Amino acid sequence: MFIEQAYKVKHEWWRYAIGILIVFVAAIIGQIPFTAAVLLKGGFEILNMTESEMLRVLDSNLSLFLLLLSFAVALVGMFLVIRLLHRQTIREATTSRKKVDWKRIFFGFGLVAIFTIVGTIIDYNLRPEDFLWNFRLGPFLGLAVIAILMVPLQTSLEEYVFRGYLMQGLGVLSGNRWFPLLTTSVIFGSLHLWNPEVDKLGYIIMVYYIGTGLLLGIMTLMDEGMELALGFHAGNNLVGAMLVTADWTAFQTNSILKDVSDPTGGGMELVAPILIVYPIFLFIMARTYRWKDWKHKLFGKVTPPESLKFSEEI
């Protein structure tokens, strides 16, 4: 069982508190190059800029790289916390299987990538007036290199923090599965509160972010491992960054298309997929990997493995 693996390692509550603090500090350290570059280019005027304005101070590709660098540094911090503070292997923090299943990672990636590409093509043909052709070969190739190398690091950090580290930690501390599922999803969604999309679309978009956290959490608990969530999250962000950008999104990229529509008040368009598309994703995965016992895996108790109980009794 995925959550129960935390019983086999050092899992006192204070270790998780210190671990999150270390990852947070690592992320701040990783932001120093971006802040320094923006300060050198824009001067102290950046103190009066919004996040979106700061992102436009630098070249789009450079800005994206430096932004994602902080996630890469934080991911290193996360791995050090897992290995040194908890004495846990990265595999045990990733999956309950004997080894990481890369086929599952690629399946999750491919599923959301195909949906995103097909959905974008349909959207473009239904309302072409809302898009500009933004493709320029040189900048796009630069984006492709940066995105392929760095976006999976960004999404992996978020998955290891929420669907791995905190899912296991809160699971063994609370003794059940529903608490870590709901808590990690709410925290994951709430951290997007400062995204420029919230200013543009309103707080209704928080339903989308929290709902996405629930989707990834359900994948992890039902599949007893993070592989599907790792692939799905990477595919969603990577393909999205390369296909479409907009002036009001968190990532400003040299993508193929630029959305020039005014989405104000259209947040419900992002809530609908949670009720329609996300269940379809779960259905496909459930049929593919033969998920069973939904009630226990999502709401059941978390107890130490029998082998661990036996060793403790001895």
Short mmCIF file of C-alpha atoms in Angstrom, two decimals, residues 8 15 47 76 91 97 101 106 146 162 165-166 174 194 196 206 222 226 238-240 277 307-308:
data_model
loop_
_atom_site.label_atom_id
_atom_site.label_comp_id
_atom_site.label_asym_id
_atom_site.label_seq_id
_atom_site.Cartn_x
_atom_site.Cartn_y
_atom_site.Cartn_z
CA LYS A 8 8.63 1.70 7.42
CA ARG A 15 10.12 15.58 10.42
CA LEU A 47 9.04 46.66 -6.92
CA VAL A 76 16.64 18.52 -5.11
CA ARG A 91 11.06 4.58 -5.05
CA ARG A 97 5.49 -1.33 -6.64
CA ASP A 101 6.46 1.86 -13.59
CA PHE A 106 3.95 7.64 -20.20
CA ILE A 146 13.45 24.45 -21.96
CA PHE A 162 1.50 16.80 -2.43
CA TYR A 165 5.37 13.41 0.78
CA LEU A 166 2.27 14.99 2.32
CA SER A 174 -4.37 10.88 10.62
CA TRP A 194 -1.62 34.21 -6.56
CA PRO A 196 -2.58 35.94 -12.65
CA MET A 206 -10.02 27.83 -7.61
CA MET A 222 -6.44 4.15 -6.48
CA MET A 226 2.32 8.40 -8.17
CA LEU A 238 4.23 20.72 -21.02
CA VAL A 239 1.81 20.40 -23.92
CA GLY A 240 -0.22 23.36 -22.72
CA VAL A 277 -13.67 15.33 -18.55
CA SER A 307 4.94 -7.41 8.76
CA LEU A 308 5.79 -4.22 10.64
#
